[in-house]
Every structure is written in structure tokens, then in C-alpha cells.
PDB file of C-alpha atoms in Angstrom:
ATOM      1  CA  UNK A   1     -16.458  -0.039 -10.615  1.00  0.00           C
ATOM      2  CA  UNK A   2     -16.219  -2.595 -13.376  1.00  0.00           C
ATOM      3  CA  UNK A   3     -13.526  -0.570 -14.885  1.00  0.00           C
ATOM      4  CA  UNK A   4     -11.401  -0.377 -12.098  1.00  0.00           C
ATOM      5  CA  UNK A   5     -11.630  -4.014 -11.548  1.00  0.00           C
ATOM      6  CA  UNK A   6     -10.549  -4.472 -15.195  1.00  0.00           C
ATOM      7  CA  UNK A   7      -7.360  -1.707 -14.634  1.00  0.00           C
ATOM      8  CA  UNK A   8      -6.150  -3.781 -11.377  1.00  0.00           C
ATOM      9  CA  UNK A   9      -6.376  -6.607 -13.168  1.00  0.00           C
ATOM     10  CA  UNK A  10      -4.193  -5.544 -16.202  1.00  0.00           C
ATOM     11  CA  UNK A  11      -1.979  -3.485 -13.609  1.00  0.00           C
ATOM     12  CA  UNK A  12      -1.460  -6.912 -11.322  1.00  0.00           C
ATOM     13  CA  UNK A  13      -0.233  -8.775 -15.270  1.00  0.00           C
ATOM     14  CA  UNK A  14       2.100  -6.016 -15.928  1.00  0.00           C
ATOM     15  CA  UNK A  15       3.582  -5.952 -12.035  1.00  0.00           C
ATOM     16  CA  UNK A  16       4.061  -9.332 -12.300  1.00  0.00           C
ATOM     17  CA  UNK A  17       5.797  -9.496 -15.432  1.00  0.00           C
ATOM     18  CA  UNK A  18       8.441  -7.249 -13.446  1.00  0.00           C
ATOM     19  CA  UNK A  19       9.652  -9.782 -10.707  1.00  0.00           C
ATOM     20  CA  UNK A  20      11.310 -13.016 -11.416  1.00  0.00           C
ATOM     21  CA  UNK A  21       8.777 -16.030 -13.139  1.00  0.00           C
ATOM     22  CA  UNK A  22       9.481 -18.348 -10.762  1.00  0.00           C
ATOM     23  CA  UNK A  23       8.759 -16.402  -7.433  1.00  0.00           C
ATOM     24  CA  UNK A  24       5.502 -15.730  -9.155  1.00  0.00           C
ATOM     25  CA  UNK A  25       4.923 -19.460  -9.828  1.00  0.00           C
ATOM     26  CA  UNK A  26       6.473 -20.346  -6.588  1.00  0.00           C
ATOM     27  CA  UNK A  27       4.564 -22.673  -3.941  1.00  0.00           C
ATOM     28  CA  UNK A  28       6.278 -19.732  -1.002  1.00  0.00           C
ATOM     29  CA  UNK A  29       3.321 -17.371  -1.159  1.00  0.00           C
ATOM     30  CA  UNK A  30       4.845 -15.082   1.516  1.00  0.00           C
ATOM     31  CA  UNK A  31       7.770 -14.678  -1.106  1.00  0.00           C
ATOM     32  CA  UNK A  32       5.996 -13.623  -3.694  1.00  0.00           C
ATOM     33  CA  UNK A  33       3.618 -11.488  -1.597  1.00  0.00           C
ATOM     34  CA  UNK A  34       7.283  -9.280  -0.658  1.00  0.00           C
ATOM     35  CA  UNK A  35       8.248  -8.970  -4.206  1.00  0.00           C
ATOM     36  CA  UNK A  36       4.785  -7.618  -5.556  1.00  0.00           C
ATOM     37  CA  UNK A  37       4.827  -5.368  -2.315  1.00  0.00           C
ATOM     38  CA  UNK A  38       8.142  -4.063  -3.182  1.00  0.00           C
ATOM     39  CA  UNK A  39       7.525  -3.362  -6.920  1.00  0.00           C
ATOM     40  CA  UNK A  40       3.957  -1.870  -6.229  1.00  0.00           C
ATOM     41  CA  UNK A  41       6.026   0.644  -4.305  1.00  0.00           C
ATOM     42  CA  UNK A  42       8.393   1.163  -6.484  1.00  0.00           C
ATOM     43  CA  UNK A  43       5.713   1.869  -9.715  1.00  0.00           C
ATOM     44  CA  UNK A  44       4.119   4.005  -6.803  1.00  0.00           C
ATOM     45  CA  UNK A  45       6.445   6.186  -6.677  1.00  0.00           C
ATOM     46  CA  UNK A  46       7.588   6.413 -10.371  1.00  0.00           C
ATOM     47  CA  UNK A  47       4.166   7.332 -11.278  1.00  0.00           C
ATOM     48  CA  UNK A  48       4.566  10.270  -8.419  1.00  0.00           C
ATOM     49  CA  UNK A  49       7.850  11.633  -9.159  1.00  0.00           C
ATOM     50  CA  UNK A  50       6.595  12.092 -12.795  1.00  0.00           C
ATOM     51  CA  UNK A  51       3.343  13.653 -11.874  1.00  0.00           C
ATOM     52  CA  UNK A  52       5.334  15.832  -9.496  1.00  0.00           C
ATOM     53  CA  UNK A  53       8.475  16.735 -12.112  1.00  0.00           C
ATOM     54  CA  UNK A  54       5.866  17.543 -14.546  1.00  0.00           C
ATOM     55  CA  UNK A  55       3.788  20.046 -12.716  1.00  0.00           C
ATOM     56  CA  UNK A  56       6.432  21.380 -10.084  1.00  0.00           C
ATOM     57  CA  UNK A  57       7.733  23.743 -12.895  1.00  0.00           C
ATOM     58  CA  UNK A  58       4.291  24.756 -13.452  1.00  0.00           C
ATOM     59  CA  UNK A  59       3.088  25.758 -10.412  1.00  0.00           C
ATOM     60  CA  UNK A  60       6.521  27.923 -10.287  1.00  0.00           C
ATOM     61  CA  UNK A  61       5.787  29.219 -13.368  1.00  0.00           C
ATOM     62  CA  UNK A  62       9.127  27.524 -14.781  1.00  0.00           C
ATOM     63  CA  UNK A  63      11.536  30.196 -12.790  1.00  0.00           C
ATOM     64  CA  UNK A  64      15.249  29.174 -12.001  1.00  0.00           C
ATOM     65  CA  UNK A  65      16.616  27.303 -10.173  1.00  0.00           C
ATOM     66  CA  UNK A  66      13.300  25.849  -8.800  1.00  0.00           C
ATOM     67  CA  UNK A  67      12.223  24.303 -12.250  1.00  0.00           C
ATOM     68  CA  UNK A  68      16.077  23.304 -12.643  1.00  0.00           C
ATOM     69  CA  UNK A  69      16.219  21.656  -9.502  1.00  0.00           C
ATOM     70  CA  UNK A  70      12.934  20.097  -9.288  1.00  0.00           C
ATOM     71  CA  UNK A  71      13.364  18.757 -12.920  1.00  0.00           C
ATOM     72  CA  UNK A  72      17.010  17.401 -12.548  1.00  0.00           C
ATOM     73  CA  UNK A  73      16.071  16.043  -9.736  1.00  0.00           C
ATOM     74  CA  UNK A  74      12.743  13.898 -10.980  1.00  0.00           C
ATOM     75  CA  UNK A  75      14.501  12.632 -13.652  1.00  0.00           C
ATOM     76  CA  UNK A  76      17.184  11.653 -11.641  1.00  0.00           C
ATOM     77  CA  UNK A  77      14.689   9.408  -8.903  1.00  0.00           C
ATOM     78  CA  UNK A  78      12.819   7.863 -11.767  1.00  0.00           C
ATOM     79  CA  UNK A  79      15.528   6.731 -13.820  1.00  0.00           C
ATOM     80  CA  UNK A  80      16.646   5.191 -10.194  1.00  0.00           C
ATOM     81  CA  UNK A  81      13.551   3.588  -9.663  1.00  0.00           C
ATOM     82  CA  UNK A  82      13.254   2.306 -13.059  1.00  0.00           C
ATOM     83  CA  UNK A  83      16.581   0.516 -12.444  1.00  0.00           C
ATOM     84  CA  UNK A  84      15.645  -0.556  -9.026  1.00  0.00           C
ATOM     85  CA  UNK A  85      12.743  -2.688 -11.210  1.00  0.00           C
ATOM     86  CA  UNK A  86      15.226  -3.910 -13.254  1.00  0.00           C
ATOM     87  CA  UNK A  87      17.267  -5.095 -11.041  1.00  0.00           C
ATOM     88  CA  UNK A  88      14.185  -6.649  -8.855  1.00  0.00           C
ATOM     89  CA  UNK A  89      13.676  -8.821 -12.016  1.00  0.00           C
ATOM     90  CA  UNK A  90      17.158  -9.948 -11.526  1.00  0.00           C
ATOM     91  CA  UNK A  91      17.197 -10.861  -8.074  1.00  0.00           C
ATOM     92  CA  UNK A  92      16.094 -13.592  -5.580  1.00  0.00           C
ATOM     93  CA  UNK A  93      15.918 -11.982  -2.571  1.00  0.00           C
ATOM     94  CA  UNK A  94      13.533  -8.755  -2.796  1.00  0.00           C
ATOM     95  CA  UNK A  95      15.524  -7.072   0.338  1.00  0.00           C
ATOM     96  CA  UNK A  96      17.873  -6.260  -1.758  1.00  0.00           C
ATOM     97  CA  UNK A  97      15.892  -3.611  -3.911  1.00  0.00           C
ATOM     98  CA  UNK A  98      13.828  -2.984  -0.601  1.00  0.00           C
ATOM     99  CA  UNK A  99      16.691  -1.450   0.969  1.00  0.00           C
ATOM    100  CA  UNK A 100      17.731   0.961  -1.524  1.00  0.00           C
ATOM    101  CA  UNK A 101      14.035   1.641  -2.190  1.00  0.00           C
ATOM    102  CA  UNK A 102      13.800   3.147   1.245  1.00  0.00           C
ATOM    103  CA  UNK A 103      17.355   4.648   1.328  1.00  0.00           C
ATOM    104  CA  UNK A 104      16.633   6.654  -1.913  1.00  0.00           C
ATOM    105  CA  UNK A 105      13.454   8.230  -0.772  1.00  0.00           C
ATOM    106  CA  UNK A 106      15.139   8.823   2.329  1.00  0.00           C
ATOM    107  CA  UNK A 107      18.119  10.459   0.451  1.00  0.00           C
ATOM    108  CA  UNK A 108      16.004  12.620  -1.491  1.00  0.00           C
ATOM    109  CA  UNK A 109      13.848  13.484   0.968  1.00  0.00           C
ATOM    110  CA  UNK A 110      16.779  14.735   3.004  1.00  0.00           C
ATOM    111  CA  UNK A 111      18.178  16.144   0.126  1.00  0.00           C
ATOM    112  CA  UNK A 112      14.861  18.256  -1.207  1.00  0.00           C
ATOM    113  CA  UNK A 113      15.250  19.873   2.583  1.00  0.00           C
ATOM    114  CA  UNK A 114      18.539  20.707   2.157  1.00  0.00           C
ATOM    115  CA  UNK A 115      18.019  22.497  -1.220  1.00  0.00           C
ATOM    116  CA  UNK A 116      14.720  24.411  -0.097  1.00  0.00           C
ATOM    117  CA  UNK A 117      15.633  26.223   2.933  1.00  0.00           C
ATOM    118  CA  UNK A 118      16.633  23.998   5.818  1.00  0.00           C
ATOM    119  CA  UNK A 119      13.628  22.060   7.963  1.00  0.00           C
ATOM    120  CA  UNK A 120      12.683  25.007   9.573  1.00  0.00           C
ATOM    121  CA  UNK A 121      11.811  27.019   6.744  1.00  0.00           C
ATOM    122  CA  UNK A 122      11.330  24.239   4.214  1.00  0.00           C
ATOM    123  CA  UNK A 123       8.056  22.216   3.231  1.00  0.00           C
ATOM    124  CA  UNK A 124       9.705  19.123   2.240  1.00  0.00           C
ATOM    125  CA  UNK A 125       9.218  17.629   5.931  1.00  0.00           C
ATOM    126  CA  UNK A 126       6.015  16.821   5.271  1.00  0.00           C
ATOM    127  CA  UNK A 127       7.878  13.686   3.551  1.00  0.00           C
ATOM    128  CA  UNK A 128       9.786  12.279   6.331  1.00  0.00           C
ATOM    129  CA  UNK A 129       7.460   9.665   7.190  1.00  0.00           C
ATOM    130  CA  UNK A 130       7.338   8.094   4.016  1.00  0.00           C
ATOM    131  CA  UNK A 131      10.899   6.180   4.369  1.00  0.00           C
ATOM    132  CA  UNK A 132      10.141   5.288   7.723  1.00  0.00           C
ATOM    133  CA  UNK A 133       6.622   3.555   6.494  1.00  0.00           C
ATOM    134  CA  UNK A 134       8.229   2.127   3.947  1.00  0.00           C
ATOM    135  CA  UNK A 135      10.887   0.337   5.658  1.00  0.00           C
ATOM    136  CA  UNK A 136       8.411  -1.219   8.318  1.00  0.00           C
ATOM    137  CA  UNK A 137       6.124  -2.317   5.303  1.00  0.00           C
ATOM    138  CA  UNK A 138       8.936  -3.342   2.719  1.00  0.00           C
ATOM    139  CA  UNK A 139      11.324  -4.654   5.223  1.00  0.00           C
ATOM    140  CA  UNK A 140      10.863  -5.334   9.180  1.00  0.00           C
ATOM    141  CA  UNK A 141      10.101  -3.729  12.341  1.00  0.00           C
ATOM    142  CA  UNK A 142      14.076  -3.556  13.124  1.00  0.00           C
ATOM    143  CA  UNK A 143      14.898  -1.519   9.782  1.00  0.00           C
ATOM    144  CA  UNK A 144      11.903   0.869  10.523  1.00  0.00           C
ATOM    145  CA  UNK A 145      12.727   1.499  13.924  1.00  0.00           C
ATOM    146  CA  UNK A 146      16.424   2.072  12.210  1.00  0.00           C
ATOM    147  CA  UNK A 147      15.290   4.623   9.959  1.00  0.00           C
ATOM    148  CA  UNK A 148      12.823   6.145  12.653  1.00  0.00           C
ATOM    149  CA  UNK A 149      15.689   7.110  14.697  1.00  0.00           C
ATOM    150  CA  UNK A 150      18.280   8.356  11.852  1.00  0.00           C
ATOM    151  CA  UNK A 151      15.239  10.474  10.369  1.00  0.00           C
ATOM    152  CA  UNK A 152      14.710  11.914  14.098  1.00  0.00           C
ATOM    153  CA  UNK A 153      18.359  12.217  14.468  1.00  0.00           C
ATOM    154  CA  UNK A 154      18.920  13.947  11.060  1.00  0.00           C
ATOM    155  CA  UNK A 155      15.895  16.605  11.112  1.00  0.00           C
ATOM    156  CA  UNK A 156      17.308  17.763  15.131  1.00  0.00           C
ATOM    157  CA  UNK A 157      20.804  18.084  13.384  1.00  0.00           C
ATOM    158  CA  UNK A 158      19.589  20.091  10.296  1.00  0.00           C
ATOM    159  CA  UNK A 159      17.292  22.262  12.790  1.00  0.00           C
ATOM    160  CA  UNK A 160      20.260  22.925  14.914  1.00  0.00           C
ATOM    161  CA  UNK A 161      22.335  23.949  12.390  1.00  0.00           C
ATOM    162  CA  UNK A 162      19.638  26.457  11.351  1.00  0.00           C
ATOM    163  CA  UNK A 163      19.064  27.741  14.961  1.00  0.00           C
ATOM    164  CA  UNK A 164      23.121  28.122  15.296  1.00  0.00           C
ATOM    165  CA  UNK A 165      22.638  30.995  12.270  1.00  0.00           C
ATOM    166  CA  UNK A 166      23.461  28.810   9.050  1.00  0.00           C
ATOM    167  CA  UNK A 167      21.187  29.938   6.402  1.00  0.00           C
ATOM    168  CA  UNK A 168      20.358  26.914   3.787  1.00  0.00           C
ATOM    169  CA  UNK A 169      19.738  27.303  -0.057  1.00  0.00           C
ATOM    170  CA  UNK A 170      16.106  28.116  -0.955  1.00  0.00           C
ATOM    171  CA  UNK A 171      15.352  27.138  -4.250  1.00  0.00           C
ATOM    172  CA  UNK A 172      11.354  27.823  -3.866  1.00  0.00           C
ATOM    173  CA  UNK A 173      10.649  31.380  -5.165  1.00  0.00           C
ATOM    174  CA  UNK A 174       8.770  33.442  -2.304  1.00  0.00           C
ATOM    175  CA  UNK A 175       6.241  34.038  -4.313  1.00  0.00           C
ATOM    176  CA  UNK A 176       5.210  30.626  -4.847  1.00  0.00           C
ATOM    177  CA  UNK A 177       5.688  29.184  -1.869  1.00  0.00           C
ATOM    178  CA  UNK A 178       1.910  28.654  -1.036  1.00  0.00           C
ATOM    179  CA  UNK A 179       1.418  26.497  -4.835  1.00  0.00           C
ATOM    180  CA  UNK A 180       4.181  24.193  -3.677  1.00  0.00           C
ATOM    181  CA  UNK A 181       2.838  23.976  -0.405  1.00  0.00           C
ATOM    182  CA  UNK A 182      -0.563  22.727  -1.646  1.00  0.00           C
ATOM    183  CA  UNK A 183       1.185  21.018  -4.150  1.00  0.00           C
ATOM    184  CA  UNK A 184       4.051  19.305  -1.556  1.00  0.00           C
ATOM    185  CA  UNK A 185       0.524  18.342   0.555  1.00  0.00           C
ATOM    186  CA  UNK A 186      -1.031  16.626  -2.628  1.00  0.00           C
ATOM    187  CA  UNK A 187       1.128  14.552  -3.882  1.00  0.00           C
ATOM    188  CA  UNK A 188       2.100  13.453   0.112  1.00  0.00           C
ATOM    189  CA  UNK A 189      -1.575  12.376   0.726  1.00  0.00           C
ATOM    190  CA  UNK A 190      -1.393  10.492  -2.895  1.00  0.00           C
ATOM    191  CA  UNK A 191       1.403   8.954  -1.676  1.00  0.00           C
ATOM    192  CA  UNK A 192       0.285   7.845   1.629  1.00  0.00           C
ATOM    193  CA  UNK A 193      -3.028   6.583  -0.021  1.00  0.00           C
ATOM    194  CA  UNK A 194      -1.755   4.650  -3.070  1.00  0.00           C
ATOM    195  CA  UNK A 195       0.649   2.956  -0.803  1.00  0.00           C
ATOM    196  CA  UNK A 196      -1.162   2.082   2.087  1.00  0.00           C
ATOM    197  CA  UNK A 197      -4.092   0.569  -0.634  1.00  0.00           C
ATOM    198  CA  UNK A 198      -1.372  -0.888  -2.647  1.00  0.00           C
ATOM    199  CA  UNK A 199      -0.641  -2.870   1.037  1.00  0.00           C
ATOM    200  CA  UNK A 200      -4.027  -3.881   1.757  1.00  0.00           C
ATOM    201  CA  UNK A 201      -5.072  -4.978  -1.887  1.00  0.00           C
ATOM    202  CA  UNK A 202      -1.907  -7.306  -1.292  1.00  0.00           C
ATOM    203  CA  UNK A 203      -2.542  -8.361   2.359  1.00  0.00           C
ATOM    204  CA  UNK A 204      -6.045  -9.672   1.662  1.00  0.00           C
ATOM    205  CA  UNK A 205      -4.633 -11.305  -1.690  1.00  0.00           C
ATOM    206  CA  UNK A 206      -2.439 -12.978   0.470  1.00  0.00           C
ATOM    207  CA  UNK A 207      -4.998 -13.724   3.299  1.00  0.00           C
ATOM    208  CA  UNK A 208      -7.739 -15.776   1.206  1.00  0.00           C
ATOM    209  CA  UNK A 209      -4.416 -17.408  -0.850  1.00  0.00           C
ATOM    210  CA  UNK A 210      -3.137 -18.148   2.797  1.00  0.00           C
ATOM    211  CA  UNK A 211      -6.793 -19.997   3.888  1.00  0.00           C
ATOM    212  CA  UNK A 212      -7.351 -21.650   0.664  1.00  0.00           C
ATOM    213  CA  UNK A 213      -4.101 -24.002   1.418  1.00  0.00           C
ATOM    214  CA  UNK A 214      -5.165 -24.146   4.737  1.00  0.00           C
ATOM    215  CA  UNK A 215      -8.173 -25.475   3.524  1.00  0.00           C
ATOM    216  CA  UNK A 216      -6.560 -27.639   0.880  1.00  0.00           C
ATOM    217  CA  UNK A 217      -4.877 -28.997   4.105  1.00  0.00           C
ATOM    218  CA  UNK A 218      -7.240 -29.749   6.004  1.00  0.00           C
ATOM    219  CA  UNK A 219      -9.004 -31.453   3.235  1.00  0.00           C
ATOM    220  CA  UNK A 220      -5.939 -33.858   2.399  1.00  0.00           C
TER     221      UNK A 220
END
């Protein structure tokens, strides 16, 4: 227990070295509770996309054009994400990155259907959610709602298109379907997990940081 206490800790100096000084010095706590929400996200999902890039080609014992796909594609979202942090560093408003933080995942998510056999034969689905969590958490109810509707509105299109006879590209081999379905299922409930603990940890930071300057107030 001790030694997870000590990782948070050295994970919570790092994250904050990756937002800009003064929102972390700022008096606006609410400010910089939004940037260390959107960065924890973003580190999230690094940390996932290489896990999953790494071991996708495994699992499909490295035959093309899974591995080809899957690896392009991994490198492609973390290099993204890496300059989404950069570029969070940069900025004063954390919308900004919080935006295309949810587009992108929606994007690939979208994408990874496309490429693997259309939504009704696909196992990439199982993703949809995540944009639509993340723009309620990273942005506001408005945005999620948004992207609620345009995911809905997307996956009836795609499954129409399928029912009218279009066959989609299915870059999972047959014979490994059931690996990358276990596999799709892990790394979605890591995902879910690490994000929805990354959002507590923060909202209880930002709960006793809230009631300590009430306090302070009260005392004044």
C-alpha cells in the first residue's frame, strides 16, 4: 500500500510538470483540477495504446494486415497524444486539448470499426462509450450529450450500410478473432477503471482543497 502511495505521489510530480506552472500555482483550484483531469486522461490512454500496439501483434501471431494495421495505427494515436501534452503545456484554456482528446478517440474508435468488419461483425464497439465519457468528464454535459448522439447516429449509419449488403474490410484473421476479443475486453475494462479512478483520486483532491478555503474563510 505504501508503495502505491509513493508511485501516485511521483506520478502526481511528473503530471504536473506537464501543464502550465502557473495554473498549478494558481489560487483557481477548479482550473487546475480541469487541466490535471485532462492530462491524467491523456497519459491514460498513452500508456493503453502502447500496451495494446505491443501485444495486438502478438495475440495475432504478427499476421498481415492485422499487425500492420494495429501497429501503424498505435503509433499513430500515441504520437497524437504525446503532442496533445505538449500542446496542454502551451495553453491556457485546457478545452482546447479536451476537445481533440475526445474527437481522436472518437475518430479512431470509428475508424478501428471501419477497418475490422463493419459494427455488426466487428469488436471494436465495445469502445464507443469511451468518447462519450470522456467528453461529459473532460468537458460538459452539452458536449457529451453532443457526442452521445453523433456516436448513436454514426453506429445506425455504419449498421445500415452493412444490412443494405456492403461488406467492410476485416483486418482480424478468423482465426484469432476470440484473442482479440478477450484482448479488445481487457484493455476496455482497464480503460474504464484507470479513468474513472483517475476522476475520483482528483474529485476528492479537489473536495478537501475546496473545504480547507472554506474553512480558511470562515476563520478570517
Amino acid at each position: 500500500m505504501q508503495f502505491l502511495t509513493q508511485l501516485m505521489k511521483h506520478f502526481e510530480t511528473a503530471r504536473d510538470k506537464l501543464i502550465p506552472h502557473e495554473v498549478v500555482k494558481s489560487a483557481n483550484i477548479d482550473v487546475a483540477y480541469r487541466f490535471r483531469l485532462v492530462a491524467d486522461m491523456i497519459i491514460i490512454s498513452m500508456i493503453v495504446i502502447a500496451f495494446f500496439t505491443i501485444n495486438y501483434p502478438i495475440i495475432t501471431h504478427f499476421s498481415w494486415p492485422a499487425s500492420i494495421f494495429s501497429t501503424s495505427f498505435g503509433i499513430i494515436l500515441f504520437s497524437f497524444h504525446a503532442f496533445l501534452l505538449i500542446r496542454l503545456k502551451q495553453q491556457k484554456n485546457h478545452e482546447y486539448t479536451a476537445h481533440w482528446r475526445v474527437f481522436s478517440t472518437f475518430t479512431a474508435v470509428i475508424a478501428g470499426i471501419i477497418i475490422t468488419g463493419g459494427v455488426l461483425d466487428s469488436l471494436t464497439p465495445v469502445f464507443l462509450p469511451l468518447p462519450i465519457m470522456m467528453a461529459f468528464l473532460l468537458i460538459n454535459r452539452s458536449i457529451g450529450l453532443l457526442y452521445a448522439c453523433i456516436t448513436f447516429g454514426v453506429y445506425m449509419t455504419l449498421a445500415s450500410i452493412s444490412l443494405l449488403g456492403h461488406q467492410f474490410t476485416q483486418s482480424i484473421p478468423l482465426q484469432n478473432s476470440n484473442a482479440v476479443e478477450i484482448l479488445l475486453w481487457l484493455f476496455f475494462s482497464i480503460t474504464i477503471l484507470a479513468l474513472i479512478l483517475a476522476y475520483d483520486e482528483l474529485s476528492i483532491k479537489l473536495f478537501r482543497q475546496l473545504k480547507l478555503e472554506q474553512e480558511k474563510q470562515l476563520y478570517l
